[in-house]
Coordinates of C-alpha atoms in Angstrom, one line a residue:
Chain A
X17 CA -11.4 -14.4 23.3
X18 CA -8.5 -12.8 22.0
X19 CA -6.2 -15.0 19.6
X20 CA -3.4 -15.3 22.5
X21 CA -6.0 -16.5 25.0
X22 CA -7.8 -18.8 22.8
X23 CA -4.5 -20.5 22.0
X24 CA -3.8 -21.1 25.6
X25 CA -7.2 -22.5 26.2
X26 CA -6.5 -25.0 23.1
X27 CA -3.3 -25.7 24.4
X28 CA -5.4 -27.6 27.1
X29 CA -6.9 -29.9 24.7
X30 CA -5.7 -33.0 24.4
X31 CA -2.6 -32.7 22.2
X32 CA -1.0 -34.6 19.4
X33 CA 2.8 -34.9 20.1
X34 CA 3.6 -33.8 16.7
X35 CA 1.5 -30.8 18.0
X36 CA 4.8 -29.6 19.7
X37 CA 2.8 -28.2 22.4
X38 CA 1.1 -25.4 19.4
X39 CA 4.1 -23.4 19.8
X40 CA 5.6 -24.2 16.2
X41 CA 4.1 -23.3 12.7
X42 CA 3.7 -26.7 11.6
X43 CA 2.6 -30.1 13.2
X44 CA 4.9 -33.3 12.7
X45 CA 3.7 -36.8 11.8
X46 CA 6.5 -39.0 11.5
X47 CA 8.3 -37.4 8.1
X48 CA 5.2 -35.2 7.5
X49 CA 4.9 -31.6 8.4
X50 CA 1.0 -30.3 8.2
X51 CA 0.3 -26.7 8.4
X52 CA -3.2 -25.0 8.3
X53 CA -3.7 -21.3 7.6
X54 CA -6.9 -19.6 6.9
X55 CA -7.4 -16.6 5.0
X56 CA -10.8 -14.4 5.5
X57 CA -12.2 -11.3 3.4
X58 CA -11.5 -8.2 4.5
X59 CA -9.2 -9.3 7.4
X60 CA -6.1 -11.5 5.4
X61 CA -7.1 -10.1 1.7
X62 CA -9.6 -7.5 0.2
X63 CA -12.6 -7.9 -1.6
X64 CA -11.0 -6.0 -4.6
X65 CA -8.3 -8.2 -4.5
X66 CA -8.1 -10.5 -7.8
X67 CA -9.4 -13.8 -6.7
X68 CA -6.7 -15.4 -9.0
X69 CA -3.9 -13.4 -6.2
X70 CA -6.2 -14.9 -3.5
X71 CA -6.0 -18.4 -4.4
X72 CA -2.2 -17.8 -5.2
X73 CA -2.1 -16.1 -1.6
X74 CA -3.7 -18.9 0.2
X75 CA -1.2 -21.8 -1.3
X76 CA 1.9 -19.3 -0.5
X77 CA 1.1 -18.6 3.2
X78 CA 1.2 -22.3 3.7
X79 CA 3.9 -23.5 1.8
X80 CA 5.9 -20.7 3.3
X81 CA 5.3 -22.7 6.9
X82 CA 6.6 -25.6 5.1
X83 CA 9.5 -23.9 3.7
X84 CA 10.5 -22.7 7.3
X85 CA 10.8 -26.7 7.9
X86 CA 12.7 -27.4 5.2
X87 CA 9.6 -29.5 3.8
X88 CA 8.8 -30.4 0.0
X89 CA 5.5 -30.1 -0.7
X90 CA 3.3 -33.4 -0.9
X91 CA -0.3 -31.9 -1.5
X92 CA -2.9 -29.8 0.1
X93 CA -6.3 -30.1 1.3
X94 CA -8.6 -27.1 0.5
X95 CA -11.8 -26.0 2.2
X96 CA -13.8 -23.9 -0.2
X97 CA -16.6 -21.6 0.1
X98 CA -18.5 -21.2 -3.2
X99 CA -19.7 -17.4 -3.5
X100 CA -20.1 -16.1 -7.2
X101 CA -19.6 -18.0 -10.7
X102 CA -16.7 -15.6 -12.1
X103 CA -14.8 -15.1 -8.2
X104 CA -14.8 -19.1 -7.9
X105 CA -13.6 -20.2 -11.7
X106 CA -11.0 -17.2 -11.3
X107 CA -9.8 -18.7 -7.8
X108 CA -9.2 -22.2 -9.6
X109 CA -7.0 -20.5 -12.2
X110 CA -5.2 -18.7 -9.7
X111 CA -4.9 -22.0 -7.5
X112 CA -3.7 -23.9 -10.8
X113 CA -1.2 -21.3 -11.1
X114 CA 0.0 -21.7 -7.8
X115 CA -0.3 -25.3 -7.7
X116 CA 1.8 -26.1 -11.2
X117 CA 4.2 -23.6 -10.0
X118 CA 5.3 -25.2 -6.5
X119 CA 4.6 -28.6 -7.7
X120 CA 2.2 -29.2 -4.8
X121 CA -0.8 -31.4 -6.1
X122 CA -4.8 -31.2 -4.7
X123 CA -5.1 -34.4 -2.4
X124 CA -8.7 -33.0 -1.5
X125 CA -10.7 -30.8 0.2
X126 CA -14.6 -29.8 0.7
X127 CA -16.9 -27.2 -1.2
X128 CA -19.6 -25.3 1.1
X129 CA -22.0 -22.5 0.3
X130 CA -20.5 -19.6 2.7
X131 CA -18.6 -16.5 3.1
X132 CA -15.3 -16.4 1.9
X133 CA -13.0 -17.8 4.5
X134 CA -10.7 -19.7 3.0
X135 CA -8.6 -22.8 4.3
X136 CA -5.8 -24.7 3.0
X137 CA -4.0 -27.6 4.8
X138 CA -0.5 -28.1 3.5
X139 CA 1.3 -31.5 3.7
X140 CA 5.1 -31.9 3.0
X141 CA 7.7 -33.9 3.8
X142 CA 11.0 -33.0 5.7
X143 CA 13.5 -35.3 7.5
X144 CA 14.6 -33.0 10.0
X145 CA 12.7 -30.1 10.5
X146 CA 14.1 -27.5 12.5
X147 CA 11.5 -25.6 15.2
X148 CA 11.4 -22.1 16.4
X149 CA 12.7 -22.7 19.6
X150 CA 16.5 -23.9 19.0
X151 CA 18.4 -20.5 18.8
X152 CA 21.1 -20.2 21.4
X153 CA 22.9 -17.1 23.0
X154 CA 25.7 -15.9 20.6
X155 CA 23.7 -17.2 17.7
X156 CA 23.2 -14.7 14.4
X157 CA 20.0 -13.7 13.4
X158 CA 19.6 -14.1 9.4
X159 CA 16.9 -13.6 6.8
X160 CA 16.5 -13.8 3.2
X161 CA 15.3 -11.4 0.5
X162 CA 14.0 -8.0 1.3
X163 CA 11.5 -7.0 4.2
X164 CA 8.8 -4.4 3.6
X165 CA 7.8 -4.8 0.6
X166 CA 4.3 -6.1 0.9
X167 CA 3.5 -3.6 3.1
X168 CA 4.2 -1.4 0.8
X169 CA 2.3 -3.6 -2.0
X170 CA -0.7 -3.6 0.3
X171 CA -1.0 0.4 0.2
X172 CA -0.7 0.1 -3.3
X173 CA -3.5 -2.4 -3.7
X174 CA -5.3 0.2 -1.7
X175 CA -5.3 2.7 -4.5
X176 CA -1.5 4.7 -4.0
X177 CA 0.4 4.8 -7.5
X178 CA 3.4 2.4 -6.8
X179 CA 5.5 -0.3 -9.1
X180 CA 4.2 -3.7 -10.0
X181 CA 7.5 -5.6 -8.3
X182 CA 6.0 -4.0 -4.9
X183 CA 2.3 -5.1 -5.4
X184 CA 3.2 -8.8 -6.4
X185 CA 5.0 -9.2 -3.3
X186 CA 1.8 -8.6 -1.9
X187 CA -0.2 -10.1 -4.0
X188 CA 2.0 -13.1 -5.1
X189 CA 4.3 -13.9 -2.3
X190 CA 7.1 -16.8 -3.3
X191 CA 7.4 -18.9 -0.4
X192 CA 11.3 -19.9 -0.1
X193 CA 11.1 -23.5 -0.5
X194 CA 14.4 -24.2 -1.9
X195 CA 16.0 -22.2 0.4
X196 CA 14.5 -23.8 3.3
X197 CA 15.7 -26.8 2.1
X198 CA 18.9 -25.6 1.9
X199 CA 19.3 -24.2 5.1
X200 CA 17.2 -26.7 7.3
X201 CA 20.2 -28.9 8.2
X202 CA 22.0 -26.0 9.3
X203 CA 20.0 -23.4 11.5
X204 CA 19.0 -23.8 15.0
X205 CA 15.6 -22.3 14.5
X206 CA 13.5 -21.0 11.6
X207 CA 10.2 -19.6 10.9
X208 CA 8.8 -17.5 7.7
X209 CA 8.1 -13.7 8.4
X210 CA 4.8 -13.4 8.1
X211 CA 3.4 -10.6 10.7
X212 CA 6.2 -8.5 10.5
X213 CA 10.2 -8.8 11.1
X214 CA 10.1 -7.6 14.6
X215 CA 7.1 -9.3 16.0
X216 CA 8.4 -12.6 14.4
X217 CA 11.6 -12.2 15.7
X218 CA 10.4 -11.8 18.8
X219 CA 8.6 -15.0 19.0
X220 CA 11.8 -16.7 17.7
X221 CA 13.6 -15.4 20.4
X222 CA 10.8 -16.0 23.0
X223 CA 10.4 -19.7 22.1
X224 CA 13.9 -20.2 22.3
X225 CA 14.5 -18.4 25.7
X226 CA 16.8 -16.2 24.1
X227 CA 16.9 -12.1 24.1
X228 CA 17.4 -10.7 20.5
X229 CA 18.6 -7.4 19.2
X230 CA 18.3 -6.2 15.8
X231 CA 20.7 -3.9 13.9
X232 CA 18.0 -1.9 12.2
X233 CA 20.7 -0.2 9.7
X234 CA 21.1 -4.5 8.8
X235 CA 17.5 -4.6 7.9
X236 CA 17.3 -5.6 3.8
X237 CA 14.6 -3.3 2.3
X238 CA 14.6 -3.3 -1.6
X239 CA 15.7 0.2 -3.6
X240 CA 11.7 -0.2 -5.1
X241 CA 10.6 0.2 -1.5
X242 CA 13.0 2.7 -0.4
X243 CA 11.8 4.9 -3.7
X244 CA 8.1 4.1 -2.8
X245 CA 8.9 5.5 1.1
X246 CA 9.2 2.7 3.1
X247 CA 11.4 3.5 6.0
X248 CA 12.9 1.1 7.9
X249 CA 10.7 1.1 11.2
X250 CA 7.5 0.9 8.6
X251 CA 9.2 -2.3 6.9
X252 CA 10.4 -3.9 10.1
X253 CA 6.6 -4.0 11.3
X254 CA 4.9 -4.7 7.7
X255 CA 3.3 -8.1 7.2
X256 CA 3.1 -10.6 4.3
X257 CA 6.9 -10.8 3.6
X258 CA 7.3 -14.5 3.7
X259 CA 10.9 -14.2 3.9
X260 CA 12.9 -17.2 6.1
X261 CA 14.1 -15.9 10.0
X262 CA 16.7 -18.0 11.1
X263 CA 19.5 -18.3 13.7
X264 CA 22.8 -19.8 12.9
X265 CA 25.9 -20.4 15.0
X266 CA 27.9 -17.3 14.9
X267 CA 30.7 -18.9 12.5
X268 CA 28.5 -20.4 10.2
X269 CA 27.5 -18.4 6.6
X270 CA 24.1 -19.5 5.6
X271 CA 24.3 -21.8 2.3
X272 CA 21.8 -19.2 0.5
X273 CA 21.8 -15.2 0.0
X274 CA 20.5 -13.6 3.2
X275 CA 21.1 -11.1 5.4
X276 CA 22.3 -10.6 9.1
X277 CA 19.9 -8.6 11.1
X278 CA 21.0 -9.7 14.6
X279 CA 22.3 -11.6 17.6
X280 CA 20.5 -13.9 20.0
X281 CA 21.8 -13.0 23.7
X282 CA 21.1 -14.3 27.0
X283 CA 18.0 -13.2 28.7
X284 CA 14.9 -12.4 27.1
X285 CA 13.3 -9.7 25.2
X286 CA 13.6 -7.8 22.0
X287 CA 16.0 -5.1 21.7
X288 CA 16.4 -2.6 18.7
X289 CA 19.5 -0.8 17.8
X290 CA 20.8 1.7 15.1
X291 CA 24.3 1.5 14.4
X292 CA 25.2 1.3 18.7
X293 CA 22.5 3.3 19.6
X294 CA 19.6 1.7 21.0
X295 CA 16.4 2.7 19.9
X296 CA 13.0 2.6 21.6
X297 CA 10.4 -0.3 20.1
X298 CA 7.5 1.0 18.1
X299 CA 4.1 0.7 19.8
X300 CA 2.9 -2.3 17.2
X301 CA 5.7 -4.6 16.5
X302 CA 3.6 -6.3 13.3
X303 CA 0.3 -7.7 12.4
X304 CA -2.3 -9.8 14.7
X305 CA -5.6 -10.7 13.5
X306 CA -6.6 -12.0 16.8
Chain B
X18 CA -20.9 -22.1 -9.8
X19 CA -22.8 -25.0 -8.5
X20 CA -21.0 -27.8 -6.5
X21 CA -20.6 -30.4 -9.1
X22 CA -19.4 -27.8 -11.5
X23 CA -17.0 -26.8 -9.1
X24 CA -15.7 -30.4 -8.7
X25 CA -15.4 -30.6 -12.5
X26 CA -13.2 -27.9 -12.4
X27 CA -11.1 -28.7 -9.3
X28 CA -10.2 -32.0 -11.7
X29 CA -8.6 -30.3 -13.9
X30 CA -6.1 -28.9 -11.8
X31 CA -2.8 -31.2 -10.9
X32 CA -4.2 -33.5 -8.6
X33 CA -2.2 -35.9 -6.5
X34 CA -2.7 -39.7 -7.0
X35 CA -3.4 -39.8 -3.6
X36 CA -6.6 -37.6 -4.4
X37 CA -8.2 -40.4 -6.5
X38 CA -9.5 -38.2 -8.7
X39 CA -11.4 -36.6 -6.3
X40 CA -13.9 -39.2 -6.3
X41 CA -13.6 -40.7 -2.8
X42 CA -14.6 -39.0 0.8
X43 CA -10.7 -39.4 1.7
X44 CA -7.2 -38.9 0.3
X45 CA -4.8 -41.5 0.7
X46 CA -0.7 -40.9 1.6
X47 CA 0.8 -44.2 2.1
X48 CA -0.6 -45.8 5.7
X49 CA -2.5 -41.9 6.3
X50 CA -6.1 -40.9 5.4
X51 CA -6.9 -37.4 5.2
X52 CA -10.5 -35.6 4.7
X53 CA -11.1 -31.9 5.1
X54 CA -14.8 -30.8 6.2
X55 CA -16.3 -27.2 6.3
X56 CA -19.2 -26.5 8.2
X57 CA -21.0 -23.1 8.0
X58 CA -23.7 -21.2 10.4
X59 CA -27.1 -21.3 8.7
X60 CA -26.1 -23.8 5.9
X61 CA -24.6 -27.1 7.8
X62 CA -25.5 -25.6 11.7
X63 CA -27.8 -23.5 13.2
X64 CA -27.2 -20.4 15.0
X65 CA -28.8 -21.3 18.1
X66 CA -27.3 -24.7 18.0
X67 CA -25.2 -25.1 21.0
X68 CA -21.5 -24.2 20.4
X69 CA -20.0 -27.0 22.1
X70 CA -22.6 -29.2 19.6
X71 CA -21.0 -27.2 17.0
X72 CA -17.4 -28.4 18.2
X73 CA -18.5 -32.0 18.3
X74 CA -20.2 -32.2 14.7
X75 CA -17.2 -31.1 13.4
X76 CA -15.0 -33.3 14.7
X77 CA -17.8 -36.4 14.0
X78 CA -18.2 -35.4 10.4
X79 CA -14.6 -35.4 9.9
X80 CA -14.1 -39.0 11.6
X81 CA -17.3 -40.5 9.9
X82 CA -15.2 -40.3 6.6
X83 CA -12.5 -41.8 8.6
X84 CA -14.4 -44.7 10.0
X85 CA -15.4 -45.4 6.2
X86 CA -11.8 -46.1 5.4
X87 CA -11.8 -48.2 8.7
X88 CA -9.1 -45.5 9.7
X89 CA -8.2 -44.9 13.3
X90 CA -7.9 -41.2 13.9
X91 CA -4.3 -39.8 14.3
X92 CA -5.3 -36.1 14.7
X93 CA -7.0 -32.9 13.4
X94 CA -5.8 -29.5 12.1
X95 CA -8.5 -26.8 12.9
X96 CA -9.7 -23.2 11.4
X97 CA -11.5 -21.7 13.6
X98 CA -12.6 -18.1 13.3
X99 CA -13.1 -16.2 16.3
X100 CA -16.3 -14.7 17.0
X101 CA -17.5 -13.5 20.3
X102 CA -16.2 -14.9 23.7
X103 CA -19.1 -17.3 25.3
X104 CA -19.5 -18.9 22.3
X105 CA -15.4 -19.3 21.6
X106 CA -15.2 -20.8 24.7
X107 CA -17.9 -23.3 24.7
X108 CA -16.7 -24.4 21.1
X109 CA -13.6 -25.4 22.7
X110 CA -14.5 -27.4 25.5
X111 CA -17.2 -29.1 23.1
X112 CA -14.2 -30.0 20.8
X113 CA -12.2 -30.9 23.9
X114 CA -15.1 -33.7 25.0
X115 CA -15.2 -34.8 21.0
X116 CA -11.4 -35.2 21.0
X117 CA -11.2 -36.9 24.5
X118 CA -14.5 -39.3 23.0
X119 CA -13.2 -40.3 20.0
X120 CA -9.0 -40.1 21.1
X121 CA -8.1 -37.9 18.1
X122 CA -5.5 -35.5 19.7
X123 CA -5.0 -32.0 18.4
X124 CA -2.2 -31.4 15.8
X125 CA -2.5 -27.8 14.9
X126 CA -4.4 -25.4 13.0
X127 CA -5.0 -21.6 12.8
X128 CA -7.1 -19.1 14.8
X129 CA -8.6 -16.0 12.5
X130 CA -11.1 -13.5 12.9
X131 CA -14.1 -14.1 10.5
X132 CA -17.6 -15.4 10.2
X133 CA -18.2 -19.1 11.2
X134 CA -16.9 -20.8 8.9
X135 CA -15.1 -24.1 10.4
X136 CA -12.9 -26.4 9.1
X137 CA -11.3 -29.2 10.1
X138 CA -8.9 -31.6 8.6
X139 CA -8.7 -35.4 9.8
X140 CA -5.9 -37.9 9.5
X141 CA -6.3 -41.2 10.4
X142 CA -4.1 -44.7 9.6
X143 CA -5.6 -47.0 7.6
X144 CA -3.4 -50.1 5.7
X145 CA -6.4 -50.8 3.7
X146 CA -8.6 -48.3 3.0
X147 CA -11.8 -49.4 1.0
X148 CA -13.1 -46.7 -2.0
X149 CA -16.4 -46.1 -3.0
X150 CA -16.2 -47.8 -6.0
X151 CA -15.7 -51.4 -5.7
X152 CA -19.1 -52.5 -5.5
X153 CA -20.2 -55.0 -8.0
X154 CA -23.4 -56.6 -9.2
X155 CA -24.8 -58.9 -7.0
X156 CA -23.4 -57.5 -4.2
X157 CA -25.5 -56.6 -1.4
X158 CA -26.0 -53.0 0.0
X159 CA -26.2 -52.7 3.8
X160 CA -26.0 -49.7 6.4
X161 CA -25.1 -50.0 10.4
X162 CA -28.0 -48.1 12.9
X163 CA -30.8 -46.2 12.0
X164 CA -31.7 -43.8 9.1
X165 CA -33.5 -40.4 9.6
X166 CA -33.3 -40.1 13.2
X167 CA -30.9 -36.7 12.7
X168 CA -33.0 -35.6 10.3
X169 CA -36.3 -35.7 13.1
X170 CA -33.6 -34.1 15.4
X171 CA -33.2 -31.2 13.1
X172 CA -36.9 -30.8 13.2
X173 CA -36.7 -30.7 17.2
X174 CA -33.7 -28.4 16.8
X175 CA -36.0 -26.3 14.8
X176 CA -38.5 -26.1 17.5
X177 CA -40.8 -28.9 17.2
X178 CA -40.9 -30.7 20.6
X179 CA -39.6 -34.5 20.3
X180 CA -37.6 -36.7 21.9
X181 CA -33.7 -36.1 23.0
X182 CA -32.9 -39.7 21.4
X183 CA -33.5 -38.0 17.8
X184 CA -32.2 -34.2 18.8
X185 CA -28.6 -36.1 20.2
X186 CA -28.3 -37.5 16.2
X187 CA -28.5 -34.2 14.9
X188 CA -26.2 -32.8 17.5
X189 CA -24.0 -35.3 18.6
X190 CA -23.5 -37.7 16.1
X191 CA -21.2 -40.7 16.6
X192 CA -18.4 -41.7 13.8
X193 CA -18.6 -45.5 13.6
X194 CA -15.3 -45.6 13.9
X195 CA -15.1 -49.5 15.4
X196 CA -17.5 -50.4 12.9
X197 CA -15.3 -49.2 10.3
X198 CA -12.6 -51.1 11.4
X199 CA -14.1 -54.3 11.4
X200 CA -16.0 -53.6 8.1
X201 CA -13.1 -52.3 6.1
X202 CA -11.5 -56.2 5.2
X203 CA -14.5 -57.6 4.1
X204 CA -16.3 -54.7 1.9
X205 CA -15.9 -54.6 -1.5
X206 CA -17.0 -50.3 -1.0
X207 CA -18.0 -48.4 1.9
X208 CA -18.7 -44.7 2.6
X209 CA -20.9 -42.8 5.3
X210 CA -24.3 -41.7 5.1
X211 CA -24.1 -37.9 5.3
X212 CA -26.5 -36.8 3.0
X213 CA -29.4 -38.9 2.6
X214 CA -29.6 -43.0 2.1
X215 CA -30.8 -42.8 -1.3
X216 CA -28.5 -40.2 -2.9
X217 CA -25.0 -41.5 -1.1
X218 CA -26.4 -45.1 -2.2
X219 CA -26.8 -43.5 -6.0
X220 CA -23.2 -42.2 -5.5
X221 CA -22.1 -45.5 -4.3
X222 CA -23.5 -47.2 -7.2
X223 CA -22.5 -44.6 -9.9
X224 CA -18.5 -44.6 -8.2
X225 CA -18.7 -48.6 -9.1
X226 CA -20.1 -48.3 -12.3
X227 CA -23.4 -50.6 -10.8
X228 CA -27.0 -50.1 -10.9
X229 CA -28.6 -50.1 -7.4
X230 CA -31.9 -51.1 -6.1
X231 CA -33.0 -50.5 -2.5
X232 CA -36.1 -52.4 -0.8
X233 CA -37.6 -49.4 1.0
X234 CA -39.4 -51.8 3.2
X235 CA -35.9 -53.0 4.9
X236 CA -34.8 -49.2 5.8
X237 CA -33.8 -49.4 9.8
X238 CA -35.8 -47.0 11.2
X239 CA -35.8 -46.2 15.2
X240 CA -38.8 -46.5 17.1
X241 CA -38.3 -43.0 18.0
X242 CA -38.5 -41.9 14.7
X243 CA -41.3 -43.9 13.8
X244 CA -43.5 -42.4 16.9
X245 CA -42.1 -39.0 15.9
X246 CA -44.3 -39.5 12.7
X247 CA -40.8 -40.1 10.2
X248 CA -41.7 -42.3 7.0
X249 CA -39.8 -44.1 5.4
X250 CA -39.1 -41.4 2.1
X251 CA -38.5 -38.7 4.8
X252 CA -35.9 -40.8 6.7
X253 CA -34.4 -42.1 3.4
X254 CA -33.5 -38.5 2.1
X255 CA -32.8 -36.9 5.2
X256 CA -28.9 -35.9 6.1
X257 CA -26.7 -36.4 9.1
X258 CA -26.9 -39.9 9.5
X259 CA -23.6 -41.0 9.6
X260 CA -24.2 -44.4 9.5
X261 CA -21.8 -46.4 7.2
X262 CA -23.4 -47.9 3.9
X263 CA -21.1 -50.8 2.2
X264 CA -21.4 -53.2 -0.3
X265 CA -20.6 -56.9 0.4
X266 CA -20.6 -59.9 -1.8
X267 CA -24.1 -61.6 -1.4
X268 CA -23.1 -64.8 0.5
X269 CA -21.0 -63.0 3.4
X270 CA -22.5 -61.6 6.9
X271 CA -21.4 -58.3 8.0
X272 CA -19.1 -58.7 11.0
X273 CA -21.0 -55.8 13.0
X274 CA -24.6 -54.9 13.4
X275 CA -26.2 -53.6 10.5
X276 CA -29.3 -54.2 7.8
X277 CA -28.9 -55.3 4.4
X278 CA -31.2 -52.9 2.3
X279 CA -30.7 -53.6 -1.1
X280 CA -28.8 -55.0 -4.3
X281 CA -26.1 -54.1 -6.6
X282 CA -27.0 -55.0 -10.4
X283 CA -25.6 -54.6 -13.6
X284 CA -26.1 -51.3 -15.5
X285 CA -26.8 -48.0 -13.9
X286 CA -28.8 -45.9 -11.6
X287 CA -31.1 -45.9 -8.6
X288 CA -34.3 -47.7 -8.5
X289 CA -36.4 -48.4 -5.5
X290 CA -38.8 -51.0 -4.4
X291 CA -41.6 -51.5 -1.4
X292 CA -42.1 -55.4 -1.2
X293 CA -42.4 -56.4 -5.0
X294 CA -43.3 -53.1 -6.4
X295 CA -41.5 -50.1 -7.8
X296 CA -41.8 -46.7 -6.0
X297 CA -41.0 -43.7 -8.2
X298 CA -38.0 -41.6 -7.0
X299 CA -38.6 -39.1 -4.9
X300 CA -37.7 -35.1 -6.3
X301 CA -35.2 -34.6 -3.6
X302 CA -32.9 -38.0 -3.0
X303 CA -30.8 -36.0 -0.3
X304 CA -29.0 -33.1 0.6
X305 CA -26.4 -31.3 -1.6
X306 CA -25.1 -27.7 -0.1
X307 CA -23.8 -26.7 -3.7

């Protein structure tokens, strides 16, 4: 079963109203927002990645989903297979750093024996959590920070020499929690960019029943990434950015630093332009693990 | 790292007050009760177990923890690695049966590619959730249902002929949700029996700062299990019972069918008696996966 097929099958199960039809990144339970992310060795992280960084990433990818809901982390539930002593201890130290840094305490969990399939359920509190589905034709598409650094960091982690600034974007992503809270009351729709800017923008547009046009010249790329040789199409299809992608009315400026990268329109689908010239879509818009 | 060592290490992390020092089976968040259980192929279930039964078990083991808190299931978050088409589809059908049977809808989750390490976080609602730690000297120790059926069921699942009634106790455990809700206002302490009656009774006593004596003649064993050849020590050290184990004041009768199997006392440790004769502890009190 491919991931989209399985998702379609899961949607036929008895769903909680707060599941929002499994069409959003997080579930709602009163003022609580809940998200689960699972990371697998060899799929979402490298066997050679330092275990403390793997722990950090497990926390960060979950809190990034909370950030996109404007939520404040309340706690996490951990599913942790024990493997070897050194790895496990280093993992716990990385967990300590991440939980302390993001002020997100451990609530509970389960330890088992088994292969490294690490799961975390993060719980946050948000009064009014935006969804993916509220963008309207005419809205502007914005993104925080820079795109493509983590993709370059993965190449560096795999052995190519490059700056630590990029490697750390891959290994120690920082969920945009404060930005998410500031943005939540203003945005029509918001999500985090985890699987590639183009793919996630297409998902945001689809969930909102809109078309979206991205101006490639506007995609924010860091100086380090440019110097590393990252071009805009590589950046916009790379994963693990963990920036926030959001829709604002055309006359609204975001309350946090961000870059306007596109515009929503009537209809459907993703269009790319460079200046005023249409650019064909790349074969792969981003990462899917299904 | 062995499981108890890792648990000690995890206890040094920033903990949520609702984590109760990681000394309980479920976390508290206001009126919510949260529990995570992970099951691993080859450790918690057999590769040959029908996938629908694996899904059922994943739900049941989590809801059994909610039952021990007197909680009503609100929803579950699923971490599901995709493997092969037939297995995955059958798993989802088992999930459907379990979620429908226990009126517990899906809230969300994550699907990935990876080995079969299945995780579930179950969320329930309980006004006053009992802990493991409230038993007092003089309290009686009670258990619902019968003990050892699932252990016999595992032997049957591994190939020895035996009745379906026992096999289904292993493959399709029924969390004692109604019993848990009825018991919660009355008990001093409660937990579910998942790793063996003796081991879990020792844990309940330890968490409560008490000693406990179990009368082996009183351990409830089903006629089918007796006919299958299950003796009391095998039953009392087998896993996967998912019955409720609880402490009540000596003069209080439980509001649901249950068997009195022991007495809490001052001091610490587990003592076994048969009639009025002390019985040495077996080498292994139950199952630990660490």
